[in-house]
């Protein structure tokens, strides 16, 4: 299988490192696996025979790789290499899903399978993209878009095939969970905790995307559509952030066995808001951890906990890639 | 739906069974039976039966059936199961203007904090029947939206 990676930042680099580490396992599934193209915002590297993985990794930045085409666009790369699988890892844009949306649409229309960690395109056009994938007989997998390394979509797809999921609650944003955790345990104010999160590099360039609940809302939209079959857009989500949470409020909640968490709820309605969570509830996880609590008609309640971001996210991307390889290998 | 039905039953053996059977036949699940036997010598004994009926069943059908068999029903009351829930509201000093309003909402306990700072928060423990909970939260949410307060609902 010919694979192209669009977006070679934090996840792109960590993915390539894992591909090298897991090379023999990948080759065991698909002996023809090769990386034919990698792009970033300034250009791309392309080789129809397959790029040397160590060569790309050790180049010290894609633009320093000897075969780099400066000024080339990702769409140009895709047209040039017609990959069987595109891994889309460009930055999330919650306003219109671009440039990822165009990359994914273009890939699906070319008949390429797509694996992505980019929640923007799915939050904006979940059903449209799925229809496009179906039309062209290709797979669109997006495990890493919600709760990073936590295997959520594949769990529901593979292990809850007869279940009907009736309600989901999720702590889906690591940054706000870190802030609220610091406020809970250290009894510091919101501003001090936010400053700490910034210093630790946990916030986006625009922190309001996390703090205002918009990142969690994007993830709630994907969950609502993908797991509960709803037809929900971002504008349908009642979204509140954690800006108004005070140290005093957390203290008061704590005295009664609660803490305050930013919770995405997917039920009859879809909502993101700070909520009172009993400290002994399985959803109640601390630090940058994410958790998802599912209620279903057969299995009852299930809770999944894990890393919502960071290099562990590569696990979800790799699993999606291997799923594509396995399903197309016969 | 849970109902409490009070009967006046003749103080002879087998009378209770006579009313319990049709209740069970119509899908009623008996929760409790209270027998006021202390009034010795009375011909009729008041007995209250609390039963859970399927939501789809009309209580009038149950009563008709009981009447047909000659069981006198003295009183019928729907029993609302109460649930307690805790919410918190964060706002500015004007939040205290709403304490009277909150008091009308079956509040069992209220705790106010931060009275020294500009921001105040109040924790309210409410008691409401299960079917009222949704409405209650909606009203609180509207109030908070209108005044720019933050409502923290429990995850339930
Ligand atoms: N990081 C995580 O832990 C995590 C977890 C879950 C999901 N995600 C999602 O995964 C995606 C990638 O995350 P990341 O942390 O790897 O982001 P990142 O470090 O910012 O990398 C993004 C990459 O995309 C490239 N890019 C930007 N515009 C492009 C374009 N038009 N064509 C091709 N490449 C373009 C950037 O190029 P330059 O290098 O030239 O700037 C960069 O290489 C994001 O959507 C993110 O939300 C991330």
XYZ file of C-alpha atoms and ligand atoms in Angstrom:
534
model
C 0.000 0.000 0.000
C 1.248 3.475 -0.887
C 0.812 5.928 1.991
C 1.112 9.720 2.166
C 1.257 11.816 5.335
C -0.212 15.292 5.024
C 0.966 17.427 7.947
C 4.332 16.643 9.456
C 4.272 18.300 12.873
C 4.199 16.757 16.337
C 2.005 13.791 15.421
C 3.445 13.337 11.944
C 6.969 12.969 13.351
C 5.858 10.675 16.185
C 3.879 8.575 13.737
C 6.878 8.131 11.488
C 8.999 7.146 14.504
C 6.439 4.478 15.410
C 6.225 3.252 11.826
C 9.994 2.676 11.954
C 9.712 0.950 15.341
C 6.839 -1.261 14.213
C 8.161 -1.826 10.712
C 8.186 -5.623 10.844
C 4.643 -5.772 12.276
C 3.405 -3.478 9.502
C 5.202 -5.437 6.813
C 3.692 -8.660 8.179
C 0.239 -7.218 7.431
C 1.179 -5.554 4.155
C 4.501 -6.494 2.520
C 4.010 -3.659 -0.005
C 3.649 -0.874 2.568
C 5.678 2.218 1.670
C 5.630 5.909 2.409
C 5.470 7.759 -0.907
C 4.899 11.336 0.246
C 5.032 13.678 3.234
C 3.988 17.324 3.261
C 3.956 20.304 5.589
C 2.779 23.871 5.084
C 5.814 24.805 2.990
C 6.200 21.882 0.582
C 6.581 18.137 0.293
C 8.890 15.185 -0.118
C 7.883 12.610 -2.698
C 9.246 9.368 -4.037
C 7.178 6.890 -6.086
C 9.536 4.096 -4.939
C 9.031 4.939 -1.288
C 10.831 7.510 0.876
C 13.674 6.362 3.141
C 12.016 6.655 6.572
C 15.271 7.242 8.469
C 16.293 9.789 5.886
C 13.133 11.801 6.483
C 13.237 11.413 10.262
C 16.894 12.329 10.575
C 16.755 15.290 8.212
C 16.111 17.683 11.116
C 12.917 19.116 9.641
C 11.166 18.050 6.465
C 12.308 21.128 4.553
C 15.926 20.020 5.084
C 15.293 16.636 3.486
C 17.303 16.495 0.250
C 14.357 15.712 -2.027
C 12.094 18.431 -0.587
C 9.963 20.412 -3.071
C 9.699 23.890 -1.586
C 6.430 25.660 -2.410
C 4.619 22.479 -3.455
C 1.137 22.039 -2.032
C -0.371 18.981 -0.384
C -3.004 18.645 -3.129
C -0.230 18.642 -5.718
C 1.510 15.872 -3.771
C -1.698 13.823 -3.575
C -2.281 14.137 -7.332
C 1.304 13.214 -8.001
C 1.480 10.097 -5.850
C -2.171 8.869 -5.868
C -1.699 7.101 -2.537
C -3.897 4.219 -1.408
C -4.007 5.758 2.050
C -3.720 9.379 3.185
C -2.951 10.186 6.825
C -4.215 13.723 7.411
C -2.482 15.457 10.327
C -2.736 19.193 9.652
C -3.819 21.625 12.410
C -7.434 21.636 13.551
C -9.427 24.609 12.380
C -12.743 24.779 14.178
C -14.051 27.659 12.047
C -14.298 25.885 8.698
C -12.264 22.674 9.019
C -9.655 23.839 6.473
C -7.170 22.920 5.106
C -7.921 19.405 6.379
C -11.437 19.327 4.935
C -10.196 19.901 1.386
C -7.361 17.391 1.853
C -9.781 14.706 3.043
C -12.397 15.412 0.358
C -9.749 15.368 -2.340
C -8.315 12.090 -1.061
C -11.686 10.342 -0.811
C -12.649 11.478 -4.300
C -9.359 10.082 -5.609
C -10.327 6.738 -4.077
C -7.799 6.893 -1.229
C -8.590 5.626 2.251
C -8.193 8.321 4.897
C -6.977 8.166 8.497
C -7.019 11.430 10.417
C -6.484 12.973 13.848
C -7.892 16.300 12.681
C -11.278 16.956 14.282
C -12.120 20.103 12.302
C -13.234 18.400 9.070
C -15.276 15.761 10.917
C -16.964 18.256 13.215
C -17.949 20.303 10.170
C -18.875 17.676 7.632
C -19.196 14.285 9.308
C -22.037 12.941 7.158
C -20.841 14.521 3.921
C -17.377 12.965 4.315
C -18.804 9.575 5.209
C -21.096 9.674 2.188
C -18.100 10.552 0.016
C -16.100 7.625 1.460
C -18.973 5.256 0.850
C -19.469 6.507 -2.685
C -15.856 5.765 -3.516
C -15.705 2.508 -1.570
C -12.971 3.664 0.782
C -12.516 3.886 4.544
C -12.465 7.041 6.638
C -11.124 6.382 10.146
C -10.663 9.042 12.813
C -9.981 7.313 16.151
C -7.508 9.977 17.284
C -9.938 12.889 16.822
C -11.700 12.299 20.159
C -9.919 11.429 23.414
C -6.536 10.837 21.697
C -5.247 7.366 22.477
C -8.520 6.107 23.986
C -9.961 3.480 21.621
C -13.527 4.671 21.411
C -14.865 4.380 17.876
C -13.132 1.076 17.273
C -14.403 -0.254 20.596
C -17.984 0.603 19.701
C -17.510 -0.612 16.102
C -15.950 -3.943 17.047
C -17.112 -4.780 20.551
C -20.547 -3.203 20.955
C -22.054 -4.197 17.625
C -25.435 -5.152 19.079
C -25.580 -2.350 21.635
C -27.471 0.877 21.346
C -25.585 3.681 23.064
C -28.104 5.820 24.905
C -25.968 8.462 26.627
C -22.371 9.541 26.710
C -20.513 11.810 29.089
C -16.946 12.813 28.428
C -14.050 14.760 29.819
C -12.562 15.417 26.410
C -10.234 18.368 26.856
C -6.954 17.799 28.668
C -6.109 21.481 29.074
C -9.274 22.403 30.956
C -9.061 19.204 32.969
C -5.518 20.126 33.988
C -6.661 23.608 35.045
C -9.647 22.327 37.034
C -7.486 19.638 38.637
C -4.946 22.211 39.808
C -7.773 24.370 41.151
C -9.219 21.375 43.003
C -6.042 20.058 44.601
C -3.954 23.226 45.017
C -6.910 25.533 45.713
C -5.499 28.127 43.303
C -7.602 30.487 41.181
C -8.484 30.075 37.505
C -5.962 32.647 36.242
C -3.058 31.079 38.148
C -3.967 27.608 36.899
C -4.299 28.859 33.313
C -0.856 30.478 33.559
C 0.578 27.172 34.736
C -1.060 25.328 31.838
C 0.439 27.856 29.409
C 3.899 27.448 30.934
C 3.634 23.690 30.513
C 2.745 24.130 26.843
C -0.709 22.654 27.325
C -2.687 25.447 25.691
C -3.316 26.165 22.031
C -2.104 29.415 20.492
C -5.638 30.672 21.144
C -6.460 29.327 24.629
C -10.130 30.297 24.299
C -10.685 27.265 22.061
C -10.014 24.992 25.042
C -11.184 27.254 27.864
C -14.409 28.227 26.105
C -15.370 24.579 25.561
C -15.147 24.773 21.729
C -12.598 21.977 21.363
C -14.785 19.709 23.522
C -17.848 20.767 21.496
C -16.154 19.630 18.248
C -15.469 16.256 19.844
C -19.034 16.011 21.167
C -20.325 16.595 17.627
C -18.179 13.751 16.289
C -19.351 11.429 19.087
C -23.004 12.348 18.551
C -22.817 11.681 14.821
C -20.463 8.717 14.757
C -21.627 6.795 17.796
C -25.228 7.811 18.266
C -26.160 8.362 14.623
C -27.386 11.899 15.249
C -27.251 14.660 12.665
C -25.647 17.326 14.762
C -23.609 20.350 13.741
C -21.371 22.472 15.924
C -24.019 25.196 16.110
C -26.431 22.720 17.770
C -24.167 22.270 20.781
C -24.896 24.439 23.794
C -21.341 25.311 24.766
C -20.077 26.873 27.977
C -16.515 27.157 29.136
C -14.770 27.211 32.480
C -13.796 30.901 32.607
C -16.277 31.680 35.363
C -15.236 28.871 37.693
C -13.757 30.327 40.872
C -11.543 28.791 43.544
C -14.406 29.424 45.947
C -16.817 27.406 43.798
C -14.440 24.470 43.676
C -13.979 24.621 47.450
C -17.722 24.629 47.968
C -18.202 21.676 45.594
C -15.351 19.792 47.261
C -16.922 20.122 50.707
C -19.874 18.046 49.474
C -17.859 15.357 47.702
C -17.960 16.922 44.243
C -15.525 18.546 41.923
C -16.125 20.685 38.852
C -15.258 19.260 35.429
C -15.880 20.397 31.864
C -18.226 17.666 30.654
C -19.530 16.968 27.179
C -22.938 15.317 27.293
C -24.382 13.502 24.309
C -27.964 12.407 24.943
C -31.250 13.875 23.633
C -29.311 17.098 23.338
C -25.600 17.756 22.980
C -24.030 20.067 25.509
C -20.632 21.107 26.832
C -20.606 22.767 30.240
C -18.839 22.750 33.583
C -20.685 20.238 35.764
C -20.662 18.924 39.304
C -19.055 15.486 39.233
C -18.958 13.292 42.353
C -15.281 12.658 43.137
C -15.932 8.913 43.274
C -17.656 8.761 39.870
C -15.666 6.777 37.274
C -15.776 9.771 34.913
C -13.826 11.837 37.441
C -10.231 11.717 36.216
C -7.544 14.264 36.928
C -4.666 16.062 35.234
C -4.626 15.966 31.459
C -6.389 12.587 31.335
C -9.585 12.150 29.344
C -12.506 9.894 30.179
C -15.628 8.754 28.414
C -18.609 7.193 30.158
C -21.067 5.298 27.964
C -24.502 3.973 28.780
C -25.817 1.280 26.494
C -28.825 -1.013 26.450
C -26.927 -4.295 26.699
C -23.567 -3.571 28.304
C -24.907 -1.022 30.782
C -22.264 1.480 31.860
C -18.717 1.517 30.542
C -15.929 3.959 31.301
C -12.764 4.466 29.304
C -9.843 6.488 30.609
C -6.603 7.455 28.915
C -4.355 10.040 27.313
C -6.357 12.530 25.284
C -3.288 14.061 23.625
C 0.460 13.686 23.391
C 2.503 11.084 21.590
C 0.264 8.286 22.914
C -2.236 9.510 20.288
C -0.057 7.733 17.714
C -1.504 4.462 19.035
C -4.943 5.415 17.691
C -3.533 6.513 14.314
C -1.467 3.323 13.972
C -4.471 1.168 14.819
C -6.533 2.929 12.154
C -3.729 2.433 9.611
C -3.433 -1.265 10.451
C -7.225 -1.605 10.242
C -7.090 -0.247 6.681
C -4.154 -2.514 5.806
C -5.901 -5.596 7.176
C -9.242 -4.901 5.574
C -7.678 -4.344 2.171
C -5.119 -7.127 2.292
C -7.418 -9.896 1.028
C -46.392 5.229 38.232
C -46.658 4.531 41.909
C -50.034 4.767 43.636
C -51.251 4.362 47.159
C -54.735 2.815 47.311
C -56.590 2.775 50.619
C -59.304 0.181 51.033
C -61.850 -0.499 53.720
C -61.691 -4.279 53.961
C -64.028 -6.485 55.991
C -62.090 -7.896 58.953
C -62.331 -11.506 57.804
C -59.636 -13.837 56.446
C -58.765 -13.707 52.733
C -59.969 -10.124 52.137
C -56.533 -8.658 51.473
C -55.716 -11.319 48.932
C -58.938 -10.502 47.115
C -57.696 -6.957 46.295
C -54.054 -7.852 45.807
C -54.770 -10.381 43.111
C -56.372 -7.998 40.582
C -53.648 -5.422 41.256
C -50.979 -7.992 40.459
C -52.909 -9.248 37.437
C -52.878 -5.770 35.920
C -49.121 -5.613 36.263
C -49.010 -3.809 39.615
C -45.940 -4.497 41.706
C -46.785 -4.330 45.403
C -44.344 -2.077 47.252
C -45.898 -1.993 50.720
C -49.037 -2.872 52.657
C -50.069 -0.948 55.731
C -52.717 -2.567 57.829
C -54.396 -0.559 60.574
C -55.519 -3.427 62.732
C -55.365 -1.649 66.037
C -59.004 -0.611 65.989
C -60.252 -3.866 67.468
C -63.881 -4.626 66.927
C -64.249 -2.560 63.718
C -66.078 -4.396 60.970
C -63.923 -2.747 58.318
C -60.175 -2.297 58.545
C -58.429 0.425 56.515
C -55.558 -1.021 54.466
C -53.204 1.054 52.294
C -51.512 -0.709 49.426
C -48.676 1.037 47.612
C -48.058 -0.441 44.156
C -46.006 0.425 41.100
C -48.048 0.193 37.882
C -46.813 0.180 34.311
C -46.701 3.748 32.934
C -49.050 2.780 30.127
C -51.836 1.639 32.470
C -54.586 4.086 33.408
C -55.281 4.078 37.124
C -59.013 4.440 36.361
C -58.944 0.980 34.772
C -57.506 -0.464 37.971
C -60.128 1.296 40.073
C -62.980 0.100 37.829
C -61.776 -3.441 38.141
C -61.573 -3.216 41.927
C -64.995 -1.619 42.179
C -66.500 -4.363 40.017
C -65.347 -6.895 42.556
C -66.875 -4.921 45.333
C -63.683 -3.617 46.947
C -64.318 -0.164 48.335
C -61.447 2.208 47.545
C -61.438 5.026 50.084
C -58.551 7.031 48.689
C -56.173 7.041 45.684
C -52.949 9.027 45.752
C -50.091 9.105 43.317
C -46.828 8.635 45.162
C -44.037 10.731 43.755
C -40.602 9.369 44.303
C -38.324 12.103 45.483
C -34.815 12.504 44.317
C -32.362 14.912 45.772
C -29.982 16.812 43.610
C -27.299 19.377 44.148
C -26.661 22.344 41.892
C -24.352 25.309 42.212
C -24.702 28.812 40.869
C -21.790 31.201 40.374
C -22.503 34.871 39.856
C -21.923 38.361 41.169
C -23.330 39.892 44.355
C -26.763 40.200 42.755
C -27.114 36.458 43.134
C -28.457 37.013 46.657
C -31.549 38.645 45.153
C -32.529 35.197 43.937
C -32.398 33.434 47.258
C -36.127 34.030 47.794
C -36.836 32.567 44.378
C -34.644 29.563 45.104
C -36.558 29.093 48.336
C -39.726 28.424 46.333
C -38.043 25.459 44.629
C -38.234 22.820 47.361
C -34.767 23.601 48.649
C -33.595 21.391 51.455
C -30.287 23.151 52.099
C -28.498 26.176 50.787
C -24.880 27.143 51.347
C -23.491 30.500 50.267
C -19.841 31.194 49.819
C -17.613 34.065 48.786
C -19.689 36.808 50.390
C -16.514 38.817 50.922
C -15.536 38.884 47.244
C -17.222 40.203 44.110
C -17.985 36.669 42.993
C -20.467 34.656 44.952
C -21.462 31.078 44.697
C -24.282 29.177 46.194
C -24.784 25.457 46.543
C -28.396 24.365 46.600
C -29.665 20.922 47.596
C -33.085 20.338 46.075
C -35.714 17.704 46.676
C -38.024 17.053 43.786
C -40.086 14.246 42.386
C -38.322 12.407 39.583
C -40.625 13.818 36.942
C -40.148 17.395 38.160
C -36.357 17.321 38.026
C -36.069 18.107 34.316
C -38.405 21.062 34.573
C -36.736 22.381 37.659
C -33.323 22.336 36.012
C -34.728 24.051 32.938
C -36.183 26.864 35.047
C -32.924 27.307 36.898
C -31.032 27.311 33.625
C -33.261 30.026 32.187
C -32.842 32.124 35.293
C -29.058 31.764 35.164
C -28.903 32.459 31.404
C -30.977 35.611 31.855
C -28.720 36.955 34.567
C -25.357 35.822 33.269
C -24.835 33.372 36.128
C -23.106 30.026 35.691
C -25.255 27.050 36.601
C -23.436 23.865 37.509
C -25.745 20.912 37.111
C -24.828 17.494 38.482
C -24.039 14.786 35.920
C -26.962 12.748 37.413
N -0.911 16.741 19.314
C -1.793 15.927 19.838
O -1.580 15.370 20.912
C -3.074 15.650 19.125
C -3.997 14.733 19.683
C -5.175 14.441 18.989
C -5.436 15.089 17.793
N -4.545 16.012 17.301
C -4.817 16.669 16.028
O -3.918 16.149 15.067
C -3.563 17.162 14.127
C -2.053 17.312 14.090
O -1.598 17.657 15.370
P -0.095 18.069 15.643
O 0.036 18.226 17.105
O 0.817 17.175 14.939
O -0.066 19.517 14.978
P 1.225 20.392 14.567
O 2.400 19.984 15.365
O 0.792 21.815 14.593
O 1.497 19.963 13.058
C 0.680 20.331 12.011
C 1.412 20.089 10.724
O 0.539 20.418 9.653
C 1.296 21.192 8.714
N 0.407 21.973 7.866
C -0.257 23.123 8.095
N -0.962 23.483 7.013
C -0.694 22.558 6.063
C -1.086 22.376 4.712
N -1.913 23.228 4.129
N -0.616 21.298 4.046
C 0.213 20.410 4.636
N 0.623 20.531 5.905
C 0.165 21.588 6.602
C 2.226 22.010 9.546
O 3.269 22.480 8.716
P 4.552 23.299 9.263
O 5.386 22.268 9.950
O 5.161 23.800 8.031
O 3.989 24.352 10.161
C 2.668 20.950 10.538
O 3.675 20.158 9.992
C -4.291 18.410 14.562
O -5.475 18.531 13.832
C -4.596 18.147 16.028
O -5.737 18.839 16.478
C -3.368 16.288 17.941
